Short mmCIF file of C-alpha atoms in Angstrom, two decimals:
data_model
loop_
_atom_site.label_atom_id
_atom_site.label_comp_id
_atom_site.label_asym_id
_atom_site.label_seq_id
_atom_site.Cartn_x
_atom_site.Cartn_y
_atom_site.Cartn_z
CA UNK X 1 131.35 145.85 148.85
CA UNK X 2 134.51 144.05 148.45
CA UNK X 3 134.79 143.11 144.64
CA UNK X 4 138.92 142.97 144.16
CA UNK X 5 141.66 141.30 146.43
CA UNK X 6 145.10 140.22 146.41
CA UNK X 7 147.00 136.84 147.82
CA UNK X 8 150.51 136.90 147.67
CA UNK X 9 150.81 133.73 150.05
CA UNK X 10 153.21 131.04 149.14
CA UNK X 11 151.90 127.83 148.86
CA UNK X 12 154.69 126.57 150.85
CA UNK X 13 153.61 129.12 153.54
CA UNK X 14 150.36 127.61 153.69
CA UNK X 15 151.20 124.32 153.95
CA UNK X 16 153.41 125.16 157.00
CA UNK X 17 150.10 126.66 158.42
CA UNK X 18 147.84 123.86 158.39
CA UNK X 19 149.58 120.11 158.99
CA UNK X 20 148.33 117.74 156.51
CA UNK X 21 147.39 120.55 153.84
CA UNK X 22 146.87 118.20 150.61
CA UNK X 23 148.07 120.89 148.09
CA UNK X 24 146.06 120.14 144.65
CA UNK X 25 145.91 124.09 143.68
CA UNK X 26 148.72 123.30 140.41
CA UNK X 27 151.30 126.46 140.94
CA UNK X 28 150.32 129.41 142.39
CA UNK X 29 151.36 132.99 141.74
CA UNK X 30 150.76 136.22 143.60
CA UNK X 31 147.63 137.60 141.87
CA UNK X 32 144.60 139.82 141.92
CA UNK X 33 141.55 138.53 141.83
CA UNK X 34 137.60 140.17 140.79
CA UNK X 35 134.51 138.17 140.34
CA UNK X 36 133.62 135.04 138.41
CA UNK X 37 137.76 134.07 138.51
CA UNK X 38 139.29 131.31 139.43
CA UNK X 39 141.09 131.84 143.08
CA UNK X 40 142.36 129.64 146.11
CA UNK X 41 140.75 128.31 148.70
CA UNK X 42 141.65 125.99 151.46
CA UNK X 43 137.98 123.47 152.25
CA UNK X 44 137.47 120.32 153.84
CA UNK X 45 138.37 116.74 151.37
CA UNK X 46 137.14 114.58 153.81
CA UNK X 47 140.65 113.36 155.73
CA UNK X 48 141.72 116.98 155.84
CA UNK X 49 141.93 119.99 154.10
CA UNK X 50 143.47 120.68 150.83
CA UNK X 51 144.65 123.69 149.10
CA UNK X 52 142.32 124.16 145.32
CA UNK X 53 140.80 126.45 142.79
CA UNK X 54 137.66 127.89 142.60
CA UNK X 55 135.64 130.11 141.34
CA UNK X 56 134.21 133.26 142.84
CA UNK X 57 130.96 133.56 143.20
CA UNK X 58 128.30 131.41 144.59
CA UNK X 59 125.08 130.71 143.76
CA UNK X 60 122.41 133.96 143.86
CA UNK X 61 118.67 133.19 145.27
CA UNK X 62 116.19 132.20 142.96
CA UNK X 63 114.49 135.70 144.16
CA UNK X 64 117.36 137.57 142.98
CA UNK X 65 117.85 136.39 138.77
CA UNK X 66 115.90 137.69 136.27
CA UNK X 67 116.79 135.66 133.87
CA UNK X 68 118.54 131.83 133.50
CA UNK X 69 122.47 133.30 133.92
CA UNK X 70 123.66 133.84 137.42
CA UNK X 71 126.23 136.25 137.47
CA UNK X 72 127.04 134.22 141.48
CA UNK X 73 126.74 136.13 144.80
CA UNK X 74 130.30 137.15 146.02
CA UNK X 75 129.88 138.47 149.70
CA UNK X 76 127.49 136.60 152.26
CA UNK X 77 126.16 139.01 154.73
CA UNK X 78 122.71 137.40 156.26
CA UNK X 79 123.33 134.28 157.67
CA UNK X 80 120.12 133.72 158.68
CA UNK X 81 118.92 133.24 155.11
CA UNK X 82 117.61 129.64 153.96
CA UNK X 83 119.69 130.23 150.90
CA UNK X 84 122.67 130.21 153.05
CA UNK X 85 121.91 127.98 155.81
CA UNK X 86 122.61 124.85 153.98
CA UNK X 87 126.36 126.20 153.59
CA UNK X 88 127.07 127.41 156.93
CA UNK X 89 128.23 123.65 158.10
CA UNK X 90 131.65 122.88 158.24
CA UNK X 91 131.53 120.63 155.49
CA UNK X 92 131.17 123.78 153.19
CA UNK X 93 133.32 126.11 155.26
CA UNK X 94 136.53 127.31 153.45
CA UNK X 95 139.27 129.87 153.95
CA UNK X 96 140.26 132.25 151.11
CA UNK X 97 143.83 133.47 151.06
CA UNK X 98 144.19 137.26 151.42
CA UNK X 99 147.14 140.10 151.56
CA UNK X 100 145.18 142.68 150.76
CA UNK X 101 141.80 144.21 149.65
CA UNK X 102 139.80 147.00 148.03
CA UNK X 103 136.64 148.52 148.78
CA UNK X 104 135.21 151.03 145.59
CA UNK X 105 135.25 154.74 146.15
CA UNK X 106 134.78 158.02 143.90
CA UNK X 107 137.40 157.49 141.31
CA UNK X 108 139.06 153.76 141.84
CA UNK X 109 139.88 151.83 144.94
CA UNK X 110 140.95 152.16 148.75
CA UNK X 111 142.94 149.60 149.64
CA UNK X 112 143.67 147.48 152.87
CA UNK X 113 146.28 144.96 154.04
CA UNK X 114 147.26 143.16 157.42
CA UNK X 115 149.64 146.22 159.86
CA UNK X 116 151.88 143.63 160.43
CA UNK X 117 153.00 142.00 156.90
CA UNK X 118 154.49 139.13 158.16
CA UNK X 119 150.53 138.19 159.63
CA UNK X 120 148.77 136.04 157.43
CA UNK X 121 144.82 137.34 156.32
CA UNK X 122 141.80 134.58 155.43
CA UNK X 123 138.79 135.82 154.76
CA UNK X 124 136.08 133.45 156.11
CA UNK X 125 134.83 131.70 153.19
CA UNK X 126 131.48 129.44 152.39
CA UNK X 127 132.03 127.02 149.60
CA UNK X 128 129.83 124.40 147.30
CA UNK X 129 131.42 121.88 144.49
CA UNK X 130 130.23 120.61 141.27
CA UNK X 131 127.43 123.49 140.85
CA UNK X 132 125.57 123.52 137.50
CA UNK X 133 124.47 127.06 136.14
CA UNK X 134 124.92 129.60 133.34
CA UNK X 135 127.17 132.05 134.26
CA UNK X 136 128.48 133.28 131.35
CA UNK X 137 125.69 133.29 128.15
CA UNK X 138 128.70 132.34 125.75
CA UNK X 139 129.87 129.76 127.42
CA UNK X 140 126.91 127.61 127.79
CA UNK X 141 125.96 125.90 130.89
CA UNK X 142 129.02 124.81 133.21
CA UNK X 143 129.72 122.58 136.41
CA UNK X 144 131.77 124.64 138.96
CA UNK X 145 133.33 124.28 142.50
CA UNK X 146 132.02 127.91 143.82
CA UNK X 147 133.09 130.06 146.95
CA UNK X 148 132.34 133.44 148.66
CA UNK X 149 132.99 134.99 151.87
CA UNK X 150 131.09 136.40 155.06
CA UNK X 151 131.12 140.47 155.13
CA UNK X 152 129.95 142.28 158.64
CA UNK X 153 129.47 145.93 159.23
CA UNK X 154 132.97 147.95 159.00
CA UNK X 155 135.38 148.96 161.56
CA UNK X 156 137.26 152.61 162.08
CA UNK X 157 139.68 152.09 159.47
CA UNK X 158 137.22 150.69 156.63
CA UNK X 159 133.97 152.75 157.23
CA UNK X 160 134.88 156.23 155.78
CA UNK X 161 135.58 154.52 152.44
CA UNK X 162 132.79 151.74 153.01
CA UNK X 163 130.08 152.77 155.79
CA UNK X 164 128.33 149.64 155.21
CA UNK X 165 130.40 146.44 155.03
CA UNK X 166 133.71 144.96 155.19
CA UNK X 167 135.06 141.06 154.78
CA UNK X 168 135.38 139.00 157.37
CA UNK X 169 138.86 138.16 158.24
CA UNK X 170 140.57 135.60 160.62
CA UNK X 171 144.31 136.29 161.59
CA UNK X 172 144.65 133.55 164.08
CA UNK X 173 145.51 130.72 164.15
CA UNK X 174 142.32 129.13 166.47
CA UNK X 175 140.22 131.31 164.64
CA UNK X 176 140.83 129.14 161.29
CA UNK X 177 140.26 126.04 163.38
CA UNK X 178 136.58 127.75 164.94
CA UNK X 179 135.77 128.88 161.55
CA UNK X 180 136.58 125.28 159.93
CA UNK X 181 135.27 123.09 162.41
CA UNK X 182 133.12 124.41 165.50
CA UNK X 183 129.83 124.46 165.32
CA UNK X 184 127.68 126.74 163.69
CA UNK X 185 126.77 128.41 166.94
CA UNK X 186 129.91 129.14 167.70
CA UNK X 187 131.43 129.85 164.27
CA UNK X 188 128.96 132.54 163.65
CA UNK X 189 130.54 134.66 166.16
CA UNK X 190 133.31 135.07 163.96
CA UNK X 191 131.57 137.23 161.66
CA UNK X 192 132.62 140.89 163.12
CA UNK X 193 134.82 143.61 162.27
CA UNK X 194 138.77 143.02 162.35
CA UNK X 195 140.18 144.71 165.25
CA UNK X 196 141.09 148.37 164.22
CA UNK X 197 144.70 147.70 164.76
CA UNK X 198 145.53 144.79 163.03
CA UNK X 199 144.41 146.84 159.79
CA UNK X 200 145.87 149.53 157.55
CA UNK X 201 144.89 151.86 154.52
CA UNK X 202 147.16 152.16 152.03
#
């Protein structure tokens, strides 16, 4: 499952993406990002969407811990789970920035990244703010804005490195708009593979 990405996406770029983008990320850098960090994400602030930090990982089910810390749940495959249902509104929809991504084989990592690299990559994101939990046993209990994103079964270029699972990732334009605002119903038809072409191993 997809643990490691990269965004290399201006924040200027961004904001030329989405009118009315309140930018409160601070400055942004290309980086690489694994669980539990701190990572972009572009979410609803009530007159619009802004650009902010969060952290990756959101809350596991209660089923799930065996003990108080919560290490946070980084890729959201059943939708149908009352776990997840509360965040599937698009209140708590978000999109994560993306240029390219790794899935874990024998040895290190494949990686994968838009054909066209001038086509910008979001991986369709769930998000929740102000989350108490222990996620780390020496830091203590902590208050976080969380994310993850939705992960569907694997297309032609992903599945001999990952038979089960890849992200799920919007390229379009009204695709970020469905995935933002539609309906539920409607939105959930979003999670499927990435057309084969619009996808390359490197």
């Amino acid at each position: 499952m997809c643990n490691l990405y990269t965004s290399t996406t201006a924040q200027i770029a961004m904001r030329q993406l989405f009118t009315g983008l309140s930018d409160r990320a601070g400055n942004l850098g290309p980086d690489t990002f694994y669980p539990d960090q701190i990572a972009p994400i572009i979410r609803h602030d009530g007159a619009g969407l802004e650009l902010v930090k969060a952290r990756w990982g959101m809350p596991s089910p209660a089923f799930a811990l065996k003990t108080q810390r919560d290490p946070g749940v980084t890729n959201v495959r059943n939708l149908s789970s009352p776990h997840w249902r509360r965040w599937l509104v698009p209140a708590h929809r978000c999109l994560v920035p993306v240029t390219a991504f790794a899935e874990p084989i024998k040895g290190g990592n494949k990686w994968f990244q838009a054909a066209d690299p001038d086509r910008p990559m979001f991986f369709a994101g769930i998000e929740t703010r102000g989350w108490r939990s222990l996620r780390k046993v020496k830091d203590g209990e902590t208050e976080d804005d969380l994310f993850a994103f939705l992960t569907c079964p694997p297309n032609s270029v992903v599945e001999p490195f990952h038979p089960k699972a890849m992200p799920v990732i919007l390229t379009e334009p009204d695709e970020w708009q469905t995935w933002l605002h539609a309906p539920f119903e409607e939105a959930r038809a979003l999670q499927r593979p990435l057309e084969d072409a619009k996808l390359i191993g490197i």
